[in-house]
Amino acid sequence: MKTADDLKRAAGFAAVDRYVRTGMCIGLGTGSTAHWAIVRTGERVAAGEQIAAVATSGVTERLCRELGIPLVLFGDREIDVAIDGADEVAADFSLTKGGGGALFREKAVAIAAGTFVVIVTPEKLVDRLGAFPTPVEVVPYSLPYVRRRIAATFGVEPAVRGGAASPFVTDNGNPILDCAFGPLSDPAARDAELRAIHGVVATGLFWGLTDAVIVADPEGVRELAR
Ligand code: 5RP
């Protein structure tokens, strides 16, 4: 009987083995599934392959250092392939991300990468995004303003991640508003509407970025066709 962690490991290992070649610079995501892509990259570096990485969070950076994976600053090299998990994957390959709070850097790396590969277990596959609350990263000064604008515009009360008394803070020093919109018919439009609110840094809605989705379930590892 395979555990949830076995499946995440299978997805992470498959992505690295299918998409990463020696000589590449890769983007490494954040979270419990991306963890296994980092571990597999570390094994291949230890075996002598020349693979450099851009990390999408402090957690990922620390694991890369522990495993001896050479790190590159974002923007210093072209990123050939980025590999990351997701909180939701829709049929059109749009995503909700940011459950781990790394959405800004994850999106930066996904945009910059030549190929963006998403690794998930089957419960992440959805018809429409939106059951998972959309994370919205906000400049601290603007938090009350953005919260009110989102409530007034979309009729949902955003939750400050971690609670208003001691908010969770991203690697960029910003709080996150989790917005329970429900099913989103047009994630790209919602992303644009949110980013038009002054003070929004980034949203966890990723659209038009995903090139491949690798799913690990108890029957094996498969790659989704769009
Ligand atoms: C972090 C993310 C993660 O990729 C997402 O939350 C999925 O994490 P996990 O693989 O642990 O379920 O977007 O910001």
CSV table of C-alpha atoms and ligand atoms in Angstrom, one decimal:
chain,number,residue,atom,x,y,z
A,1,MET,CA,0.0,0.0,0.0
A,2,LYS,CA,1.5,3.3,-1.1
A,3,THR,CA,1.4,6.3,1.2
A,4,ALA,CA,0.7,9.8,0.1
A,5,ASP,CA,4.4,10.5,0.5
A,6,ASP,CA,5.3,7.6,-1.7
A,7,LEU,CA,3.2,9.2,-4.5
A,8,LYS,CA,4.7,12.6,-4.0
A,9,ARG,CA,8.1,11.0,-4.2
A,10,ALA,CA,7.2,9.2,-7.4
A,11,ALA,CA,6.0,12.4,-9.1
A,12,GLY,CA,9.0,14.4,-8.0
A,13,PHE,CA,11.5,11.7,-9.1
A,14,ALA,CA,9.7,11.2,-12.5
A,15,ALA,CA,9.7,15.0,-13.3
A,16,VAL,CA,13.5,15.2,-12.7
A,17,ASP,CA,14.3,12.1,-14.6
A,18,ARG,CA,12.1,13.0,-17.6
A,19,TYR,CA,12.9,16.7,-17.9
A,20,VAL,CA,16.3,17.4,-16.3
A,21,ARG,CA,19.6,16.9,-18.2
A,22,THR,CA,23.1,17.5,-17.1
A,23,GLY,CA,24.3,21.1,-17.8
A,24,MET,CA,20.8,22.6,-17.1
A,25,CYS,CA,19.8,25.3,-14.7
A,26,ILE,CA,16.5,24.4,-13.1
A,27,GLY,CA,13.9,26.1,-11.0
A,28,LEU,CA,13.0,24.2,-7.8
A,29,GLY,CA,9.6,24.7,-6.2
A,30,THR,CA,8.4,24.6,-2.7
A,31,GLY,CA,6.2,22.2,-0.7
A,32,SER,CA,6.0,18.5,0.2
A,33,THR,CA,5.8,17.3,-3.5
A,34,ALA,CA,8.5,19.6,-4.8
A,35,HIS,CA,10.6,18.4,-1.9
A,36,TRP,CA,11.1,15.1,-3.7
A,37,ALA,CA,12.2,16.8,-6.9
A,38,ILE,CA,14.9,18.5,-4.9
A,39,VAL,CA,15.9,15.2,-3.3
A,40,ARG,CA,16.2,13.6,-6.7
A,41,THR,CA,18.2,16.5,-8.1
A,42,GLY,CA,20.5,16.2,-5.1
A,43,GLU,CA,21.1,12.5,-5.9
A,44,ARG,CA,22.0,13.3,-9.5
A,45,VAL,CA,24.3,16.1,-8.5
A,46,ALA,CA,26.0,13.8,-6.0
A,47,ALA,CA,26.4,11.3,-8.9
A,48,GLY,CA,28.4,13.9,-10.8
A,49,GLU,CA,25.9,15.7,-13.0
A,50,GLN,CA,26.2,19.4,-13.6
A,51,ILE,CA,22.8,20.8,-12.5
A,52,ALA,CA,22.4,24.2,-11.0
A,53,ALA,CA,19.2,25.5,-9.4
A,54,VAL,CA,17.2,28.6,-8.6
A,55,ALA,CA,15.3,28.2,-5.4
A,56,THR,CA,11.7,29.5,-4.9
A,57,SER,CA,11.9,29.8,-1.1
A,58,GLY,CA,14.2,29.9,1.9
A,59,VAL,CA,13.1,26.3,2.7
A,60,THR,CA,14.0,25.1,-0.8
A,61,GLU,CA,17.3,27.0,-0.7
A,62,ARG,CA,18.3,25.4,2.6
A,63,LEU,CA,17.5,21.9,1.3
A,64,CYS,CA,19.5,22.6,-1.8
A,65,ARG,CA,22.5,23.6,0.3
A,66,GLU,CA,22.2,20.5,2.5
A,67,LEU,CA,22.2,18.3,-0.6
A,68,GLY,CA,25.1,20.1,-2.3
A,69,ILE,CA,23.0,21.5,-5.2
A,70,PRO,CA,24.7,24.6,-6.7
A,71,LEU,CA,22.5,27.6,-6.3
A,72,VAL,CA,22.0,30.4,-8.9
A,73,LEU,CA,20.4,33.8,-8.1
A,74,PHE,CA,17.1,34.4,-9.9
A,75,GLY,CA,17.9,36.2,-13.1
A,76,ASP,CA,21.6,35.3,-13.3
A,77,ARG,CA,21.1,32.4,-15.7
A,78,GLU,CA,18.4,31.2,-18.0
A,79,ILE,CA,16.2,28.6,-16.4
A,80,ASP,CA,15.7,25.6,-18.6
A,81,VAL,CA,13.0,23.8,-16.6
A,82,ALA,CA,11.1,24.6,-13.5
A,83,ILE,CA,9.4,21.8,-11.4
A,84,ASP,CA,6.9,22.6,-8.7
A,85,GLY,CA,3.8,21.3,-6.9
A,86,ALA,CA,0.3,22.9,-6.9
A,87,ASP,CA,-2.8,23.2,-4.7
A,88,GLU,CA,-5.2,22.8,-7.7
A,89,VAL,CA,-4.7,21.9,-11.4
A,90,ALA,CA,-7.6,22.5,-13.8
A,91,ALA,CA,-8.2,20.8,-17.1
A,92,ASP,CA,-6.7,23.8,-19.0
A,93,PHE,CA,-3.5,23.5,-16.8
A,94,SER,CA,-4.3,26.7,-14.9
A,95,LEU,CA,-3.3,26.3,-11.2
A,96,THR,CA,-3.8,27.5,-7.8
A,97,LYS,CA,-0.6,27.8,-5.9
A,98,GLY,CA,0.8,29.4,-2.7
A,99,GLY,CA,-0.5,27.0,-0.1
A,100,GLY,CA,3.1,27.1,1.2
A,101,GLY,CA,3.3,30.9,0.8
A,102,ALA,CA,5.9,30.9,-1.9
A,103,LEU,CA,3.6,32.1,-4.7
A,104,PHE,CA,5.6,35.2,-5.8
A,105,ARG,CA,8.9,33.5,-6.3
A,106,GLU,CA,7.2,30.4,-7.7
A,107,LYS,CA,5.5,32.5,-10.3
A,108,ALA,CA,8.6,34.4,-11.1
A,109,VAL,CA,10.5,31.2,-11.8
A,110,ALA,CA,7.6,29.6,-13.7
A,111,ILE,CA,7.4,32.7,-16.0
A,112,ALA,CA,11.1,32.7,-16.6
A,113,ALA,CA,11.5,28.9,-17.2
A,114,GLY,CA,11.7,27.5,-20.7
A,115,THR,CA,9.5,24.6,-19.5
A,116,PHE,CA,7.3,24.5,-16.4
A,117,VAL,CA,6.4,21.0,-15.1
A,118,VAL,CA,3.8,20.6,-12.3
A,119,ILE,CA,3.9,17.5,-10.1
A,120,VAL,CA,0.8,16.5,-8.1
A,121,THR,CA,-1.1,13.6,-6.6
A,122,PRO,CA,-4.7,13.0,-8.0
A,123,GLU,CA,-6.7,14.9,-5.4
A,124,LYS,CA,-5.2,18.1,-6.8
A,125,LEU,CA,-7.0,17.7,-10.2
A,126,VAL,CA,-10.2,19.8,-10.4
A,127,ASP,CA,-12.7,20.8,-13.1
A,128,ARG,CA,-12.4,24.5,-12.0
A,129,LEU,CA,-10.1,26.4,-9.7
A,130,GLY,CA,-11.5,28.0,-6.6
A,131,ALA,CA,-12.3,25.4,-4.0
A,132,PHE,CA,-8.9,26.1,-2.6
A,133,PRO,CA,-8.8,29.7,-1.4
A,134,THR,CA,-6.8,31.9,-3.7
A,135,PRO,CA,-3.7,33.2,-2.0
A,136,VAL,CA,-3.0,37.0,-2.5
A,137,GLU,CA,0.3,38.4,-1.4
A,138,VAL,CA,0.0,42.0,-0.3
A,139,VAL,CA,2.4,44.9,0.7
A,140,PRO,CA,2.0,45.2,4.6
A,141,TYR,CA,1.0,48.8,4.5
A,142,SER,CA,-1.8,48.1,2.1
A,143,LEU,CA,-3.3,45.0,3.9
A,144,PRO,CA,-6.4,46.7,5.3
A,145,TYR,CA,-7.1,48.5,2.1
A,146,VAL,CA,-6.7,45.5,-0.1
A,147,ARG,CA,-8.8,43.4,2.2
A,148,ARG,CA,-11.6,45.9,2.0
A,149,ARG,CA,-11.4,46.2,-1.8
A,150,ILE,CA,-11.5,42.4,-2.2
A,151,ALA,CA,-14.5,42.2,0.1
A,152,ALA,CA,-16.3,45.0,-1.7
A,153,THR,CA,-15.5,43.9,-5.2
A,154,PHE,CA,-16.0,40.1,-4.9
A,155,GLY,CA,-18.3,39.7,-1.9
A,156,VAL,CA,-15.9,37.4,0.0
A,157,GLU,CA,-14.2,38.2,3.3
A,158,PRO,CA,-10.5,37.4,2.8
A,159,ALA,CA,-8.7,35.7,5.7
A,160,VAL,CA,-5.3,37.0,6.8
A,161,ARG,CA,-3.2,33.9,6.8
A,162,GLY,CA,-2.0,33.1,10.3
A,163,GLY,CA,-4.6,35.5,11.8
A,164,ALA,CA,-4.6,39.3,12.0
A,165,ALA,CA,-2.7,39.3,15.3
A,166,SER,CA,0.3,37.5,14.0
A,167,PRO,CA,0.1,37.1,10.3
A,168,PHE,CA,2.1,34.6,8.3
A,169,VAL,CA,4.8,36.5,6.4
A,170,THR,CA,6.3,35.4,3.1
A,171,ASP,CA,10.0,35.3,2.2
A,172,ASN,CA,9.4,38.8,0.8
A,173,GLY,CA,8.2,40.1,4.1
A,174,ASN,CA,4.5,40.3,3.0
A,175,PRO,CA,1.3,38.9,4.5
A,176,ILE,CA,-1.2,36.8,2.5
A,177,LEU,CA,-4.9,37.1,2.1
A,178,ASP,CA,-6.6,33.8,1.4
A,179,CYS,CA,-9.8,34.4,-0.6
A,180,ALA,CA,-12.5,31.7,-0.8
A,181,PHE,CA,-14.0,32.7,-4.1
A,182,GLY,CA,-15.5,29.4,-5.0
A,183,PRO,CA,-15.5,28.1,-8.6
A,184,LEU,CA,-13.6,30.5,-10.9
A,185,SER,CA,-14.9,30.6,-14.5
A,186,ASP,CA,-12.0,32.7,-15.7
A,187,PRO,CA,-8.9,32.5,-13.5
A,188,ALA,CA,-6.9,34.8,-15.8
A,189,ALA,CA,-9.5,37.6,-15.4
A,190,ARG,CA,-9.7,37.1,-11.6
A,191,ASP,CA,-5.9,37.3,-11.5
A,192,ALA,CA,-5.9,40.5,-13.5
A,193,GLU,CA,-8.7,42.0,-11.3
A,194,LEU,CA,-6.8,41.3,-8.2
A,195,ARG,CA,-3.5,42.6,-9.4
A,196,ALA,CA,-5.3,45.8,-10.4
A,197,ILE,CA,-5.8,46.6,-6.7
A,198,HIS,CA,-2.9,48.8,-5.6
A,199,GLY,CA,-0.9,46.9,-3.0
A,200,VAL,CA,-1.4,43.4,-4.4
A,201,VAL,CA,2.0,41.9,-5.1
A,202,ALA,CA,1.0,38.6,-6.7
A,203,THR,CA,-1.8,36.0,-6.7
A,204,GLY,CA,-1.6,32.3,-6.6
A,205,LEU,CA,-3.6,32.0,-9.8
A,206,PHE,CA,-1.2,30.7,-12.5
A,207,TRP,CA,-2.5,30.6,-16.1
A,208,GLY,CA,-0.8,30.1,-19.4
A,209,LEU,CA,2.4,28.9,-17.7
A,210,THR,CA,2.2,25.1,-17.3
A,211,ASP,CA,3.7,22.9,-20.0
A,212,ALA,CA,3.4,19.5,-18.4
A,213,VAL,CA,1.5,18.0,-15.5
A,214,ILE,CA,2.8,14.8,-13.9
A,215,VAL,CA,0.4,12.9,-11.7
A,216,ALA,CA,1.4,10.0,-9.4
A,217,ASP,CA,-1.4,7.7,-8.3
A,218,PRO,CA,-1.4,4.2,-6.9
A,219,GLU,CA,-1.5,2.8,-10.4
A,220,GLY,CA,1.7,4.6,-11.5
A,221,VAL,CA,3.0,7.9,-12.9
A,222,ARG,CA,1.2,9.5,-15.9
A,223,GLU,CA,1.6,12.7,-17.8
A,224,LEU,CA,-1.6,14.6,-18.6
A,225,ALA,CA,-2.6,15.6,-22.1
A,226,ARG,CA,-4.2,19.0,-22.4
B,1,5RP,C1,3.8,26.5,-2.1
B,1,5RP,C2,3.1,25.9,-3.2
B,1,5RP,C3,3.1,24.4,-3.2
B,1,5RP,O1,3.6,24.0,-4.4
B,1,5RP,C4,1.7,23.9,-3.1
B,1,5RP,O2,1.1,24.5,-1.9
B,1,5RP,C5,1.6,22.4,-3.0
B,1,5RP,O3,2.2,21.9,-1.9
B,1,5RP,P1,2.3,20.4,-1.6
B,1,5RP,O4,3.0,19.7,-2.6
B,1,5RP,O5,2.9,20.3,-0.2
B,1,5RP,O6,0.8,19.9,-1.5
B,1,5RP,O7,2.4,26.5,-4.0
B,1,5RP,O8,3.7,27.9,-2.2
